């Protein structure tokens, strides 16, 4: 199993350009997440998808859109990139049980994005 | 979600136990304590979680105080590969959102 994969690994954009970050998981998880991590800081949740067909805003959603394409794939789109969006982006997935128990999230290797 | 407080950094000698404290004095009765770590800008890695009882797995032990206001993650025999940022997170099940703070940077020295 590959776990959680992300593409691309690195990307440089100019201000105003758009791009889509791709994420896929092969663990049959219902829930998927996008986080960003700025230098020296912890991760902040951008958007999440509790299950296929649903998406919700996290802590820092402005400037981003997401699509849960199917159960495996969850993409993050920057419509008009800004230098403030320079960051490392992590995708994660988990199987959350309503009756309690694990919310162990499995993370991808990250996409390092620089906006000039 | 309850906030957590962790020391910004700590050192540990290789082969010794590393005890990482976390304060979560505002934790509510149905919030779990989770620990993750992040090694050198990789994606975070789950370590362990617990509600009330102490927990142990192949990576670590989690000790939660009786009043649940604090906890300690114990790495029993630290190795150089355990050098990482360790995050203590409280999470409401089945809430989907993990809130990562700044964590504790642990440096294991030979």
PDB file of C-alpha atoms in Angstrom:
ATOM      1  CA  UNK A   1       0.000   0.000   0.000  1.00  0.00           C
ATOM      2  CA  UNK A   2       1.263   3.458  -0.884  1.00  0.00           C
ATOM      3  CA  UNK A   3      -0.775   5.117   1.881  1.00  0.00           C
ATOM      4  CA  UNK A   4      -1.313   8.802   1.105  1.00  0.00           C
ATOM      5  CA  UNK A   5       0.339  10.195  -2.011  1.00  0.00           C
ATOM      6  CA  UNK A   6       0.609  13.830  -3.065  1.00  0.00           C
ATOM      7  CA  UNK A   7       1.578  15.495  -6.323  1.00  0.00           C
ATOM      8  CA  UNK A   8       3.560  17.525  -7.085  1.00  0.00           C
ATOM      9  CA  UNK A   9       6.329  17.405  -4.473  1.00  0.00           C
ATOM     10  CA  UNK A  10       7.557  20.917  -5.299  1.00  0.00           C
ATOM     11  CA  UNK A  11       5.992  23.833  -7.153  1.00  0.00           C
ATOM     12  CA  UNK A  12       6.898  27.445  -7.826  1.00  0.00           C
ATOM     13  CA  UNK A  13       4.142  29.813  -8.925  1.00  0.00           C
ATOM     14  CA  UNK A  14       3.956  33.468  -9.783  1.00  0.00           C
ATOM     15  CA  UNK A  15       1.418  35.663  -8.031  1.00  0.00           C
ATOM     16  CA  UNK A  16      -1.981  35.264  -9.656  1.00  0.00           C
ATOM     17  CA  UNK A  17      -1.347  31.848 -11.180  1.00  0.00           C
ATOM     18  CA  UNK A  18      -3.584  28.934 -10.349  1.00  0.00           C
ATOM     19  CA  UNK A  19      -2.831  25.328  -9.601  1.00  0.00           C
ATOM     20  CA  UNK A  20      -4.317  22.160  -8.146  1.00  0.00           C
ATOM     21  CA  UNK A  21      -2.640  19.962  -5.578  1.00  0.00           C
ATOM     22  CA  UNK A  22      -3.586  16.322  -5.880  1.00  0.00           C
ATOM     23  CA  UNK A  23      -3.988  13.813  -3.057  1.00  0.00           C
ATOM     24  CA  UNK A  24      -4.938  10.144  -3.143  1.00  0.00           C
ATOM     25  CA  UNK A  25      -5.197   7.436  -0.498  1.00  0.00           C
ATOM     26  CA  UNK A  26      -5.477   3.676  -0.894  1.00  0.00           C
ATOM     27  CA  UNK A  27      -6.640   2.793   2.629  1.00  0.00           C
ATOM     28  CA  UNK A  28     -10.358   3.075   1.881  1.00  0.00           C
ATOM     29  CA  UNK A  29     -10.688   5.889   4.430  1.00  0.00           C
ATOM     30  CA  UNK A  30     -13.819   7.974   4.523  1.00  0.00           C
ATOM     31  CA  UNK A  31     -12.262  11.219   5.760  1.00  0.00           C
ATOM     32  CA  UNK A  32      -9.604  13.343   4.090  1.00  0.00           C
ATOM     33  CA  UNK A  33      -7.925  16.618   5.038  1.00  0.00           C
ATOM     34  CA  UNK A  34      -5.741  19.422   3.742  1.00  0.00           C
ATOM     35  CA  UNK A  35      -3.337  21.216   6.076  1.00  0.00           C
ATOM     36  CA  UNK A  36      -0.737  23.904   5.558  1.00  0.00           C
ATOM     37  CA  UNK A  37       2.427  24.372   7.576  1.00  0.00           C
ATOM     38  CA  UNK A  38       4.321  27.641   7.579  1.00  0.00           C
ATOM     39  CA  UNK A  39       7.977  27.720   8.670  1.00  0.00           C
ATOM     40  CA  UNK A  40       8.421  27.036  12.384  1.00  0.00           C
ATOM     41  CA  UNK A  41       4.722  26.546  12.995  1.00  0.00           C
ATOM     42  CA  UNK A  42       2.324  23.712  13.534  1.00  0.00           C
ATOM     43  CA  UNK A  43      -0.153  22.486  10.935  1.00  0.00           C
ATOM     44  CA  UNK A  44      -3.350  24.396  10.288  1.00  0.00           C
ATOM     45  CA  UNK A  45      -6.407  22.769   8.776  1.00  0.00           C
ATOM     46  CA  UNK A  46      -7.576  24.300   5.481  1.00  0.00           C
ATOM     47  CA  UNK A  47     -10.475  22.053   4.463  1.00  0.00           C
ATOM     48  CA  UNK A  48     -11.651  18.584   5.228  1.00  0.00           C
ATOM     49  CA  UNK A  49     -14.028  16.031   3.784  1.00  0.00           C
ATOM     50  CA  UNK A  50     -15.736  13.853   6.357  1.00  0.00           C
ATOM     51  CA  UNK A  51     -17.026  11.506   3.680  1.00  0.00           C
ATOM     52  CA  UNK A  52     -17.359  11.270  -0.077  1.00  0.00           C
ATOM     53  CA  UNK A  53     -19.558  14.073  -1.330  1.00  0.00           C
ATOM     54  CA  UNK A  54     -19.037  16.422   1.621  1.00  0.00           C
ATOM     55  CA  UNK A  55     -16.495  19.152   2.316  1.00  0.00           C
ATOM     56  CA  UNK A  56     -16.156  21.639   5.150  1.00  0.00           C
ATOM     57  CA  UNK A  57     -13.987  24.609   5.990  1.00  0.00           C
ATOM     58  CA  UNK A  58     -11.219  24.325   8.491  1.00  0.00           C
ATOM     59  CA  UNK A  59      -9.253  27.034  10.250  1.00  0.00           C
ATOM     60  CA  UNK A  60      -7.765  28.822   7.204  1.00  0.00           C
ATOM     61  CA  UNK A  61      -9.952  28.233   4.101  1.00  0.00           C
ATOM     62  CA  UNK A  62      -9.675  31.637   2.425  1.00  0.00           C
ATOM     63  CA  UNK A  63      -8.050  31.513  -0.994  1.00  0.00           C
ATOM     64  CA  UNK A  64      -8.602  27.783  -1.460  1.00  0.00           C
ATOM     65  CA  UNK A  65     -11.177  25.448  -2.928  1.00  0.00           C
ATOM     66  CA  UNK A  66     -11.412  21.681  -2.649  1.00  0.00           C
ATOM     67  CA  UNK A  67     -12.987  18.806  -4.514  1.00  0.00           C
ATOM     68  CA  UNK A  68     -13.626  15.330  -3.194  1.00  0.00           C
ATOM     69  CA  UNK A  69     -13.469  13.622  -6.562  1.00  0.00           C
ATOM     70  CA  UNK A  70     -14.260  10.161  -5.194  1.00  0.00           C
ATOM     71  CA  UNK A  71     -13.483   8.208  -2.052  1.00  0.00           C
ATOM     72  CA  UNK A  72      -9.782   8.003  -2.907  1.00  0.00           C
ATOM     73  CA  UNK A  73      -9.014  11.510  -4.124  1.00  0.00           C
ATOM     74  CA  UNK A  74      -9.197  14.970  -2.561  1.00  0.00           C
ATOM     75  CA  UNK A  75      -7.765  17.945  -4.441  1.00  0.00           C
ATOM     76  CA  UNK A  76      -6.886  21.456  -3.280  1.00  0.00           C
ATOM     77  CA  UNK A  77      -7.045  24.362  -5.710  1.00  0.00           C
ATOM     78  CA  UNK A  78      -5.467  27.780  -5.500  1.00  0.00           C
ATOM     79  CA  UNK A  79      -7.366  30.004  -7.934  1.00  0.00           C
ATOM     80  CA  UNK A  80      -5.094  33.049  -7.716  1.00  0.00           C
ATOM     81  CA  UNK A  81      -1.926  32.312  -5.779  1.00  0.00           C
ATOM     82  CA  UNK A  82      -0.511  34.893  -3.375  1.00  0.00           C
ATOM     83  CA  UNK A  83       2.892  35.025  -1.642  1.00  0.00           C
ATOM     84  CA  UNK A  84       1.083  34.443   1.683  1.00  0.00           C
ATOM     85  CA  UNK A  85       0.220  30.965   0.400  1.00  0.00           C
ATOM     86  CA  UNK A  86       3.868  29.959   0.300  1.00  0.00           C
ATOM     87  CA  UNK A  87       3.867  26.949   2.574  1.00  0.00           C
ATOM     88  CA  UNK A  88       4.123  23.179   2.818  1.00  0.00           C
ATOM     89  CA  UNK A  89       0.806  21.483   2.149  1.00  0.00           C
ATOM     90  CA  UNK A  90      -0.045  18.147   3.710  1.00  0.00           C
ATOM     91  CA  UNK A  91      -2.901  15.864   2.841  1.00  0.00           C
ATOM     92  CA  UNK A  92      -4.161  13.306   5.346  1.00  0.00           C
ATOM     93  CA  UNK A  93      -6.836  10.636   5.631  1.00  0.00           C
ATOM     94  CA  UNK A  94      -8.511   8.777   8.463  1.00  0.00           C
ATOM     95  CA  UNK A  95     -11.328   6.458   9.355  1.00  0.00           C
ATOM     96  CA  UNK A  96     -13.361   8.199  12.054  1.00  0.00           C
ATOM     97  CA  UNK A  97     -15.783   6.098  14.055  1.00  0.00           C
ATOM     98  CA  UNK A  98     -18.813   7.855  15.461  1.00  0.00           C
ATOM     99  CA  UNK A  99     -18.887   5.518  18.443  1.00  0.00           C
ATOM    100  CA  UNK A 100     -15.450   6.593  19.565  1.00  0.00           C
ATOM    101  CA  UNK A 101     -11.994   5.162  19.080  1.00  0.00           C
ATOM    102  CA  UNK A 102      -9.395   6.114  16.597  1.00  0.00           C
ATOM    103  CA  UNK A 103      -9.030   9.297  14.690  1.00  0.00           C
ATOM    104  CA  UNK A 104      -5.553   8.319  13.577  1.00  0.00           C
ATOM    105  CA  UNK A 105      -4.704  10.471  10.604  1.00  0.00           C
ATOM    106  CA  UNK A 106      -2.234   9.247   7.999  1.00  0.00           C
ATOM    107  CA  UNK A 107      -0.272  11.996   6.298  1.00  0.00           C
ATOM    108  CA  UNK A 108       1.262  12.317   2.878  1.00  0.00           C
ATOM    109  CA  UNK A 109       4.830  13.553   2.253  1.00  0.00           C
ATOM    110  CA  UNK A 110       3.768  17.111   1.509  1.00  0.00           C
ATOM    111  CA  UNK A 111       3.919  19.588  -1.371  1.00  0.00           C
ATOM    112  CA  UNK A 112       6.346  22.475  -1.012  1.00  0.00           C
ATOM    113  CA  UNK A 113       4.829  25.509  -2.691  1.00  0.00           C
ATOM    114  CA  UNK A 114       6.537  28.833  -3.275  1.00  0.00           C
ATOM    115  CA  UNK A 115       4.608  31.801  -4.634  1.00  0.00           C
ATOM    116  CA  UNK A 116       6.765  34.604  -5.992  1.00  0.00           C
TER     117      UNK A 116
ATOM    118  CA  UNK B   1     -11.434  22.005  21.550  1.00  0.00           C
ATOM    119  CA  UNK B   2      -9.208  22.230  24.601  1.00  0.00           C
ATOM    120  CA  UNK B   3      -5.870  23.973  24.245  1.00  0.00           C
ATOM    121  CA  UNK B   4      -2.606  22.285  25.108  1.00  0.00           C
ATOM    122  CA  UNK B   5       0.654  23.630  26.513  1.00  0.00           C
ATOM    123  CA  UNK B   6       3.989  21.962  25.822  1.00  0.00           C
ATOM    124  CA  UNK B   7       7.582  23.010  26.504  1.00  0.00           C
ATOM    125  CA  UNK B   8       9.152  24.368  23.312  1.00  0.00           C
ATOM    126  CA  UNK B   9      12.163  22.068  23.433  1.00  0.00           C
ATOM    127  CA  UNK B  10      13.951  19.349  25.359  1.00  0.00           C
ATOM    128  CA  UNK B  11      17.052  17.214  25.046  1.00  0.00           C
ATOM    129  CA  UNK B  12      17.374  13.534  25.769  1.00  0.00           C
ATOM    130  CA  UNK B  13      20.301  11.136  25.892  1.00  0.00           C
ATOM    131  CA  UNK B  14      20.245   8.194  23.531  1.00  0.00           C
ATOM    132  CA  UNK B  15      19.081   5.025  25.261  1.00  0.00           C
ATOM    133  CA  UNK B  16      17.363   6.906  28.061  1.00  0.00           C
ATOM    134  CA  UNK B  17      13.639   7.403  28.528  1.00  0.00           C
ATOM    135  CA  UNK B  18      12.237  10.662  27.204  1.00  0.00           C
ATOM    136  CA  UNK B  19       9.312  12.087  29.175  1.00  0.00           C
ATOM    137  CA  UNK B  20       7.325  14.701  27.280  1.00  0.00           C
ATOM    138  CA  UNK B  21       4.803  16.683  29.327  1.00  0.00           C
ATOM    139  CA  UNK B  22       1.585  18.228  28.101  1.00  0.00           C
ATOM    140  CA  UNK B  23      -0.878  20.402  29.961  1.00  0.00           C
ATOM    141  CA  UNK B  24      -4.539  20.371  28.914  1.00  0.00           C
ATOM    142  CA  UNK B  25      -6.296  21.810  31.937  1.00  0.00           C
ATOM    143  CA  UNK B  26      -9.494  22.709  30.028  1.00  0.00           C
ATOM    144  CA  UNK B  27     -10.033  19.248  28.559  1.00  0.00           C
ATOM    145  CA  UNK B  28     -13.631  18.061  28.573  1.00  0.00           C
ATOM    146  CA  UNK B  29     -14.813  14.615  29.551  1.00  0.00           C
ATOM    147  CA  UNK B  30     -15.197  13.270  26.031  1.00  0.00           C
ATOM    148  CA  UNK B  31     -12.000  14.637  24.517  1.00  0.00           C
ATOM    149  CA  UNK B  32      -9.150  12.278  23.757  1.00  0.00           C
ATOM    150  CA  UNK B  33      -5.451  13.060  24.099  1.00  0.00           C
ATOM    151  CA  UNK B  34      -3.469  12.368  20.925  1.00  0.00           C
ATOM    152  CA  UNK B  35       0.253  12.461  20.281  1.00  0.00           C
ATOM    153  CA  UNK B  36       1.819  12.877  16.856  1.00  0.00           C
ATOM    154  CA  UNK B  37       5.374  13.545  15.822  1.00  0.00           C
ATOM    155  CA  UNK B  38       6.952  15.160  12.779  1.00  0.00           C
ATOM    156  CA  UNK B  39      10.438  14.171  11.728  1.00  0.00           C
ATOM    157  CA  UNK B  40      12.334  16.776   9.711  1.00  0.00           C
ATOM    158  CA  UNK B  41       9.476  18.260   7.656  1.00  0.00           C
ATOM    159  CA  UNK B  42       7.937  14.887   6.789  1.00  0.00           C
ATOM    160  CA  UNK B  43       4.220  14.413   7.261  1.00  0.00           C
ATOM    161  CA  UNK B  44       3.215  13.966  10.915  1.00  0.00           C
ATOM    162  CA  UNK B  45       3.075  10.436  12.268  1.00  0.00           C
ATOM    163  CA  UNK B  46       0.536   9.139  14.775  1.00  0.00           C
ATOM    164  CA  UNK B  47       2.044   7.817  18.007  1.00  0.00           C
ATOM    165  CA  UNK B  48      -0.664   7.044  20.541  1.00  0.00           C
ATOM    166  CA  UNK B  49      -3.920   8.292  22.022  1.00  0.00           C
ATOM    167  CA  UNK B  50      -5.967   7.821  25.191  1.00  0.00           C
ATOM    168  CA  UNK B  51      -9.051   8.964  27.066  1.00  0.00           C
ATOM    169  CA  UNK B  52      -8.638   8.149  30.756  1.00  0.00           C
ATOM    170  CA  UNK B  53      -6.477   5.090  31.129  1.00  0.00           C
ATOM    171  CA  UNK B  54      -2.778   4.844  30.529  1.00  0.00           C
ATOM    172  CA  UNK B  55      -1.936   3.394  27.147  1.00  0.00           C
ATOM    173  CA  UNK B  56       1.076   1.610  25.697  1.00  0.00           C
ATOM    174  CA  UNK B  57       1.977   0.526  22.213  1.00  0.00           C
ATOM    175  CA  UNK B  58       5.143  -0.443  20.392  1.00  0.00           C
ATOM    176  CA  UNK B  59       6.238   3.177  20.074  1.00  0.00           C
ATOM    177  CA  UNK B  60       5.447   4.794  23.407  1.00  0.00           C
ATOM    178  CA  UNK B  61       3.446   4.976  26.613  1.00  0.00           C
ATOM    179  CA  UNK B  62       0.875   7.604  27.490  1.00  0.00           C
ATOM    180  CA  UNK B  63       0.267   8.478  31.123  1.00  0.00           C
ATOM    181  CA  UNK B  64      -2.828  10.603  31.827  1.00  0.00           C
ATOM    182  CA  UNK B  65      -3.347  12.077  35.285  1.00  0.00           C
ATOM    183  CA  UNK B  66      -6.469  11.127  37.180  1.00  0.00           C
ATOM    184  CA  UNK B  67      -7.984  14.596  36.737  1.00  0.00           C
ATOM    185  CA  UNK B  68      -7.021  14.443  33.030  1.00  0.00           C
ATOM    186  CA  UNK B  69      -5.546  17.922  33.141  1.00  0.00           C
ATOM    187  CA  UNK B  70      -2.121  16.771  32.018  1.00  0.00           C
ATOM    188  CA  UNK B  71      -0.389  13.860  30.380  1.00  0.00           C
ATOM    189  CA  UNK B  72       3.092  12.550  29.680  1.00  0.00           C
ATOM    190  CA  UNK B  73       4.332  10.768  26.610  1.00  0.00           C
ATOM    191  CA  UNK B  74       7.146   8.363  27.386  1.00  0.00           C
ATOM    192  CA  UNK B  75       9.590   7.132  24.778  1.00  0.00           C
ATOM    193  CA  UNK B  76      11.154   4.279  26.735  1.00  0.00           C
ATOM    194  CA  UNK B  77      14.523   4.033  24.988  1.00  0.00           C
ATOM    195  CA  UNK B  78      15.115   7.098  22.862  1.00  0.00           C
ATOM    196  CA  UNK B  79      17.165   6.715  19.699  1.00  0.00           C
ATOM    197  CA  UNK B  80      18.588   9.313  17.355  1.00  0.00           C
ATOM    198  CA  UNK B  81      15.692   8.556  14.988  1.00  0.00           C
ATOM    199  CA  UNK B  82      13.286   9.872  17.647  1.00  0.00           C
ATOM    200  CA  UNK B  83      14.569  13.416  17.117  1.00  0.00           C
ATOM    201  CA  UNK B  84      11.418  15.232  15.992  1.00  0.00           C
ATOM    202  CA  UNK B  85       8.737  17.740  16.894  1.00  0.00           C
ATOM    203  CA  UNK B  86       6.130  16.111  19.144  1.00  0.00           C
ATOM    204  CA  UNK B  87       2.582  17.407  19.174  1.00  0.00           C
ATOM    205  CA  UNK B  88       0.077  16.882  21.970  1.00  0.00           C
ATOM    206  CA  UNK B  89      -3.489  17.345  20.732  1.00  0.00           C
ATOM    207  CA  UNK B  90      -6.874  17.017  22.358  1.00  0.00           C
ATOM    208  CA  UNK B  91      -9.595  15.869  20.018  1.00  0.00           C
ATOM    209  CA  UNK B  92     -13.281  15.324  20.361  1.00  0.00           C
ATOM    210  CA  UNK B  93     -14.414  12.049  18.846  1.00  0.00           C
ATOM    211  CA  UNK B  94     -15.996  11.984  16.300  1.00  0.00           C
ATOM    212  CA  UNK B  95     -14.729  15.485  15.548  1.00  0.00           C
ATOM    213  CA  UNK B  96     -12.611  15.416  12.438  1.00  0.00           C
ATOM    214  CA  UNK B  97     -10.338  18.302  13.147  1.00  0.00           C
ATOM    215  CA  UNK B  98      -6.919  18.007  14.783  1.00  0.00           C
ATOM    216  CA  UNK B  99      -5.495  21.295  16.030  1.00  0.00           C
ATOM    217  CA  UNK B 100      -1.709  21.281  15.971  1.00  0.00           C
ATOM    218  CA  UNK B 101       0.122  23.736  18.196  1.00  0.00           C
ATOM    219  CA  UNK B 102       3.839  24.475  18.098  1.00  0.00           C
ATOM    220  CA  UNK B 103       4.789  21.174  19.777  1.00  0.00           C
ATOM    221  CA  UNK B 104       7.975  20.198  21.595  1.00  0.00           C
ATOM    222  CA  UNK B 105      11.201  19.877  19.642  1.00  0.00           C
ATOM    223  CA  UNK B 106      12.962  16.827  21.048  1.00  0.00           C
ATOM    224  CA  UNK B 107      16.632  16.344  20.296  1.00  0.00           C
ATOM    225  CA  UNK B 108      18.141  12.984  21.139  1.00  0.00           C
ATOM    226  CA  UNK B 109      21.890  13.211  21.629  1.00  0.00           C
ATOM    227  CA  UNK B 110      24.402  10.394  21.353  1.00  0.00           C
TER     228      UNK B 110
END
